[in-house]
Coordinates of C-alpha atoms and ligand atoms in Angstrom, one line a residue:
M257 CA 0.1 0.1 0.1
K258 CA 1.1 3.6 -0.7
V259 CA 0.5 6.7 1.4
L260 CA 1.2 10.1 0.2
V261 CA 2.4 12.6 2.8
M262 CA 2.1 16.3 1.9
D263 CA 2.8 19.7 3.4
G264 CA 5.9 19.0 5.4
V265 CA 4.3 16.7 8.1
S266 CA 6.7 15.8 10.7
E267 CA 9.1 13.0 9.7
Q268 CA 9.6 12.0 13.5
G269 CA 5.8 11.5 13.8
L270 CA 5.5 9.2 10.8
A271 CA 7.2 6.4 12.6
P272 CA 3.9 4.4 13.0
L273 CA 3.6 4.3 9.3
R274 CA 7.3 3.6 8.5
Q275 CA 7.1 0.6 10.9
Q276 CA 4.7 -1.2 8.5
A277 CA 6.4 -3.4 6.0
D278 CA 3.5 -3.4 3.5
I279 CA 3.2 0.4 3.5
E280 CA 5.4 2.6 1.3
V281 CA 5.3 6.2 2.6
V282 CA 5.9 8.9 -0.1
I283 CA 6.8 12.4 0.8
G284 CA 5.1 14.8 -1.7
E285 CA 6.5 18.1 -2.9
K286 CA 4.0 21.0 -3.1
M287 CA 1.5 20.2 -5.9
T288 CA -1.2 22.0 -7.9
E289 CA -4.8 20.6 -7.9
D290 CA -4.1 19.3 -11.6
Q291 CA -0.9 17.5 -10.4
L292 CA -2.6 15.9 -7.4
V293 CA -5.3 14.7 -9.6
E294 CA -2.7 13.1 -11.8
V295 CA -1.0 11.3 -9.1
I296 CA -3.7 10.4 -6.4
G297 CA -4.9 7.3 -8.4
D298 CA -1.7 5.5 -7.1
Y299 CA -2.4 5.9 -3.4
D300 CA -4.2 4.0 -0.8
G301 CA -3.9 6.8 2.0
M302 CA -2.9 10.4 2.1
I303 CA -2.0 12.8 5.0
V304 CA -2.3 16.6 4.5
R305 CA -1.7 19.4 6.9
S306 CA -3.3 22.7 5.6
A307 CA -1.7 23.8 2.4
T308 CA -2.9 21.0 0.2
K309 CA -6.6 21.3 -0.6
V310 CA -8.1 17.9 -1.1
T311 CA -11.1 19.2 -3.5
E312 CA -13.9 17.3 -4.9
R313 CA -11.8 16.8 -8.2
V314 CA -8.9 15.2 -6.3
V315 CA -11.4 12.8 -4.5
E316 CA -13.0 12.0 -7.8
A317 CA -9.7 11.1 -9.4
A318 CA -8.8 8.7 -6.5
K319 CA -9.0 5.1 -7.5
K320 CA -8.0 3.0 -4.5
L321 CA -7.9 5.9 -1.6
K322 CA -9.3 4.6 1.5
V323 CA -8.4 7.3 4.0
I324 CA -7.4 11.0 4.1
G325 CA -5.7 12.1 7.4
R326 CA -5.4 15.7 8.4
A327 CA -2.5 16.3 10.8
G328 CA -4.5 18.7 12.8
V329 CA -8.0 19.8 14.1
G330 CA -9.9 21.3 11.4
V331 CA -10.6 19.3 8.3
D332 CA -12.0 22.4 6.2
N333 CA -9.2 21.8 3.5
I334 CA -10.7 18.5 2.8
D335 CA -14.0 17.9 0.8
R336 CA -15.5 15.7 3.4
A337 CA -18.6 15.3 1.5
A338 CA -17.1 14.1 -1.5
A339 CA -14.9 11.7 0.3
T340 CA -17.7 10.3 2.3
N341 CA -19.7 9.8 -0.9
K342 CA -17.0 7.7 -2.3
G343 CA -16.4 5.7 1.0
I344 CA -13.2 7.4 1.7
L345 CA -12.6 8.0 5.4
V346 CA -11.4 11.3 6.7
V347 CA -9.5 11.2 10.2
N348 CA -8.0 14.0 12.0
A349 CA -5.7 14.6 15.0
P350 CA -7.7 16.6 17.4
D351 CA -5.6 16.6 20.6
G352 CA -2.1 17.0 19.7
N353 CA -1.9 20.6 19.2
T354 CA -4.2 21.8 21.8
I355 CA -1.6 23.2 24.2
A356 CA 0.4 24.7 21.1
A357 CA -2.7 26.6 20.3
A358 CA -3.8 27.5 23.6
E359 CA -0.1 28.9 24.5
H360 CA -0.1 30.8 21.2
T361 CA -3.4 32.5 22.4
M362 CA -1.7 33.4 25.6
A363 CA 1.2 34.9 23.8
M364 CA -1.3 37.1 21.7
M365 CA -3.1 38.0 24.8
L366 CA 0.0 39.2 26.7
G367 CA 1.6 40.7 23.5
L368 CA -1.6 42.9 23.2
A369 CA -1.8 43.8 26.8
R370 CA 1.9 44.9 26.8
K371 CA 2.1 46.0 23.1
V372 CA 5.2 43.7 22.8
P373 CA 5.4 43.4 19.0
A374 CA 5.0 47.3 18.4
A375 CA 7.5 48.2 20.9
C376 CA 10.1 45.7 19.7
G377 CA 9.5 47.0 16.2
K378 CA 10.1 50.5 17.1
L379 CA 13.3 49.6 19.0
K380 CA 14.6 47.5 16.1
N381 CA 14.1 50.7 14.0
G382 CA 16.3 52.7 16.6
C383 CA 13.8 54.3 18.7
W384 CA 13.8 53.9 22.4
D385 CA 10.3 55.0 23.1
K386 CA 9.2 54.3 26.6
K387 CA 6.1 56.6 26.6
A388 CA 4.0 55.2 23.8
F389 CA 3.7 51.7 25.1
L390 CA 1.8 51.9 28.5
G391 CA 0.1 48.4 28.9
V392 CA -2.7 47.0 30.9
E393 CA -2.5 44.0 33.3
L394 CA -4.5 41.0 32.6
R395 CA -5.0 40.3 36.5
G396 CA -8.6 41.2 37.4
K397 CA -9.7 41.6 33.7
T398 CA -12.6 39.6 32.4
L399 CA -11.7 37.2 29.5
G400 CA -14.7 36.0 27.3
V401 CA -14.1 32.6 25.6
I402 CA -16.4 31.8 22.7
G403 CA -16.1 28.0 22.2
L404 CA -15.1 26.0 25.6
G405 CA -13.9 22.9 23.8
R406 CA -10.3 21.5 24.1
I407 CA -8.5 24.9 23.3
G408 CA -10.9 27.2 24.8
S409 CA -10.8 25.3 28.1
A410 CA -7.0 25.1 28.0
V411 CA -6.8 28.9 27.4
A412 CA -9.4 29.5 30.4
K413 CA -7.1 27.5 32.5
R414 CA -4.0 29.4 31.7
A415 CA -5.8 32.6 32.1
Q416 CA -7.1 31.8 35.5
A417 CA -3.5 31.4 36.4
M418 CA -3.1 35.1 35.5
E419 CA -5.8 35.7 37.8
M420 CA -8.4 36.7 35.2
N421 CA -12.1 36.1 35.5
I422 CA -13.4 33.8 33.0
I423 CA -16.8 33.9 31.3
A424 CA -17.8 31.6 28.5
Y425 CA -20.4 31.0 25.8
D426 CA -20.8 27.5 24.2
P427 CA -24.2 26.4 23.3
Y428 CA -22.9 22.7 23.2
I429 CA -21.1 22.1 26.3
S430 CA -22.4 20.9 29.7
E431 CA -22.8 23.0 32.6
E432 CA -21.0 20.5 34.6
H433 CA -17.8 21.0 32.5
A434 CA -18.0 24.9 33.1
K435 CA -18.6 24.3 36.9
K436 CA -15.8 22.1 37.3
M437 CA -13.5 24.6 35.7
A438 CA -15.0 27.4 37.8
I439 CA -16.1 29.2 34.6
E440 CA -19.5 31.1 34.4
I441 CA -21.4 30.3 31.4
V442 CA -23.3 33.3 30.0
T443 CA -25.2 34.2 26.7
L444 CA -23.4 35.8 23.9
N445 CA -24.7 39.2 24.5
E446 CA -23.8 39.1 28.1
L447 CA -20.2 37.9 27.0
Y448 CA -19.8 40.7 24.7
A449 CA -21.2 43.2 27.4
R450 CA -18.8 42.3 30.0
A451 CA -15.6 40.9 28.4
D452 CA -12.2 43.1 28.3
F453 CA -10.7 40.4 26.1
I454 CA -12.5 38.1 23.8
T455 CA -11.0 34.9 22.6
V456 CA -12.6 32.7 19.9
H457 CA -12.0 28.8 19.8
M458 CA -14.8 27.1 17.6
P459 CA -14.8 25.7 14.3
K460 CA -16.0 27.8 11.2
T461 CA -19.3 26.8 10.5
K462 CA -22.5 28.7 8.8
E463 CA -23.2 29.7 12.5
T464 CA -19.8 31.0 13.5
Y465 CA -18.9 32.8 10.1
H466 CA -18.5 36.3 10.8
M467 CA -19.8 35.9 14.3
I468 CA -17.6 38.8 15.3
N469 CA -19.1 41.5 13.1
K470 CA -20.1 45.1 13.1
E471 CA -23.2 44.2 15.1
S472 CA -21.6 42.2 17.7
I473 CA -18.7 44.5 18.2
A474 CA -21.0 47.4 18.8
L475 CA -22.4 45.2 21.7
M476 CA -18.8 45.0 23.1
K477 CA -16.9 47.3 25.9
E478 CA -15.2 50.4 24.5
G479 CA -11.5 49.2 24.4
V480 CA -12.1 45.6 24.1
R481 CA -9.3 43.5 22.8
I482 CA -10.1 40.5 20.4
I483 CA -8.1 37.3 19.4
N484 CA -8.7 34.6 16.8
C485 CA -6.4 31.7 16.9
A486 CA -9.2 29.4 15.6
R487 CA -10.3 29.8 12.0
G488 CA -10.2 32.7 9.5
G489 CA -13.6 34.0 8.8
I490 CA -15.0 33.8 12.3
V491 CA -14.0 37.4 12.6
D492 CA -15.3 39.7 9.9
E493 CA -12.0 41.6 9.1
A494 CA -13.5 44.6 7.4
A495 CA -15.7 45.2 10.5
L496 CA -12.6 44.8 12.8
Y497 CA -10.6 47.2 11.0
E498 CA -13.3 49.9 11.2
A499 CA -13.8 49.2 14.8
M500 CA -10.0 49.5 15.4
I501 CA -9.9 52.8 13.4
A502 CA -12.7 54.1 15.3
G503 CA -10.9 53.2 18.8
K504 CA -13.9 51.1 19.8
V505 CA -11.4 48.0 19.7
A506 CA -8.2 48.7 21.5
G507 CA -6.2 45.9 20.1
A508 CA -6.6 42.6 18.2
A509 CA -4.6 39.6 17.3
L510 CA -5.3 37.2 14.4
D511 CA -3.5 34.0 13.7
V512 CA -5.9 33.1 11.0
F513 CA -7.3 35.0 8.1
E514 CA -10.4 34.5 5.8
T515 CA -7.9 34.2 3.0
E516 CA -4.5 32.6 3.6
P517 CA -1.8 33.3 3.0
N518 CA -2.4 37.0 3.5
T519 CA 0.3 39.8 3.5
D520 CA -2.0 42.5 2.5
S521 CA -4.9 42.9 4.9
P522 CA -4.9 46.6 6.1
L523 CA -5.3 45.2 9.7
I524 CA -1.5 44.1 9.6
Q525 CA -0.4 47.7 9.2
L526 CA -2.0 48.8 12.6
D527 CA 0.3 49.2 15.5
N528 CA -2.4 47.8 18.0
F529 CA -2.8 44.7 15.7
I530 CA -0.7 41.6 15.9
A531 CA -0.7 39.1 13.1
T532 CA 1.0 35.8 12.9
P533 CA 0.9 33.5 9.8
H534 CA -1.3 30.5 11.1
L535 CA 1.3 29.4 13.8
G536 CA -1.1 28.1 16.4
A537 CA -0.1 24.6 16.1
S538 CA 3.4 25.4 15.1
T539 CA 5.6 24.0 18.0
A540 CA 8.1 21.0 17.6
E541 CA 5.9 19.1 20.2
A542 CA 2.6 19.7 18.4
Q543 CA 3.8 18.8 15.1
I544 CA 5.1 15.3 16.3
N545 CA 2.0 14.8 18.3
V546 CA -0.3 15.4 15.4
A547 CA 1.9 13.5 12.9
V548 CA 1.9 10.3 15.3
D549 CA -2.0 10.5 16.0
V550 CA -2.8 10.8 12.2
A551 CA -0.3 8.2 11.1
E552 CA -1.8 5.6 13.9
E553 CA -5.2 6.4 12.4
I554 CA -4.1 5.9 8.8
V555 CA -2.5 2.5 9.6
A556 CA -6.0 1.4 11.5
A557 CA -8.0 2.6 8.6
L558 CA -5.8 0.7 6.1
R559 CA -6.0 -2.5 8.2
G560 CA -9.8 -2.1 8.5
E561 CA -9.6 -1.5 12.3
I562 CA -11.5 1.0 14.4
V563 CA -10.4 4.7 14.1
K564 CA -10.9 7.1 16.9
N565 CA -11.2 10.4 15.0
A566 CA -13.3 9.9 11.8
Ligands
NAD768 P1 -13.2 21.5 19.9 O1 -14.0 20.8 18.9 O2 -12.6 20.8 21.0 O3 -13.9 22.8 20.4 C1 -14.8 23.6 19.8 C2 -15.9 24.1 20.6 O4 -16.5 25.2 19.9 C3 -16.8 23.0 21.0 O5 -16.9 23.1 22.4 C4 -18.2 23.6 20.5 O6 -19.3 23.3 21.4 C5 -17.9 25.0 20.3 N1 -18.7 25.7 19.4 C6 -19.3 25.2 18.2 N2 -20.1 26.0 17.6 C7 -20.2 27.1 18.4 C8 -21.0 28.3 18.5 N3 -21.7 28.6 17.5 N4 -20.7 29.2 19.5 C9 -19.9 28.9 20.5 N5 -19.2 27.7 20.5 C10 -19.4 26.7 19.6 O7 -12.0 22.2 19.0 P2 -10.6 22.6 19.4 O8 -9.6 21.7 19.3 O9 -10.7 23.4 20.8 O10 -10.3 23.9 18.2 C11 -11.0 25.0 18.3 C12 -10.7 25.7 16.9 O11 -9.3 26.2 16.7 C13 -10.9 25.0 15.7 O12 -11.5 25.9 14.6 C14 -9.6 24.4 15.2 O13 -9.6 24.2 13.8 C15 -8.6 25.6 15.6 N6 -7.3 25.3 15.6 C16 -6.5 26.3 15.2 C17 -5.2 26.1 15.3 C18 -4.2 27.2 14.8 O14 -3.1 26.8 14.3 N7 -4.5 28.5 14.8 C19 -4.7 25.0 16.0 C20 -5.5 24.2 16.5 C21 -6.8 24.3 16.3
MLT769 C1 -5.6 22.8 13.1 O1 -6.8 23.1 12.6 O2 -5.1 21.8 13.6 C2 -4.7 24.1 12.8 O3 -5.2 25.0 11.9 C3 -3.2 23.5 12.5 C4 -2.5 23.8 11.5 O4 -2.8 23.1 10.4 O5 -1.6 24.8 11.5

């Protein structure tokens, strides 16, 4: 059997696949959709991170593909409906990068509070400007977490260690989970009205697309700070830009953008805006974790055994 591995998935994490005598691992170079359509017929399995888009055309061209693995959480770069129609399993690795994404969110929050990137940029340009960078403390501030799943919960736990008050909105989690974590569950409007910092941690769905928009920002506190390390498109970037120019939003940090890669969003030029190029899962540890998890799932799927994360 042959498994195509795309997008620079961690070699160290591919051990569970490499150990199988009857599975050949092929490391693929970056390909266009046409190139992928041409080669996919040879493969029984495939692993992608986020750069490769497994479109309907790619799925249609597959002849013996049994499983597509995503080395990460979101499977939005895979046409899952087309794959399912063809009886191809789509598996992911939902746990391996939770801490990486939560720590990146904390880095964004601290970076916003203390204006670290802007101050550093100015100093690198030769200017020792102590007055321009008065920050705020996280202690005693209210953090509104939208989406209290794996990453949202890990962020809440870390923010509690910073002595923040945590409120959360998630229509699908149990009261018990929130209670155990000493988190107050509130309505979305209440979260908007009370939070000093808002961080989103849900998938991009029809429901969550542009959830942070002109209308929701209007309900937020003056001087709110907003973070998105989940999925591009949950925050309406045009509305965020307007609100930052108007001074309603004091700072924002996006790791993910509606269009990626993205170097020309006007937000990127604002001093109180922090941008990172989808780095939430980019730690050495997380990349090994997700590769191991997805490689194990691919082996199980190719052997016809039970997979955990389909
Ligand atoms: P998860 O499934 O554990 O948690 C998502 C939570 O969102 C769930 O509790 C769910 O109930 C909640 N939710 C769904 N719809 C909602 C809505 N309308 N309003 C409020 N909450 C809602 O997922 P996770 O592992 O915590 O990942 C969260 C997000 O982070 C995903 O979009 C994932 O793709 C993304 N992610 C990004 C990076 C990165 O590199 N930036 C890394 C890992 C994960
Ligand atoms: C994920 O959904 O796991 C992330 O977006 C990770 C990534 O691919 O960078």
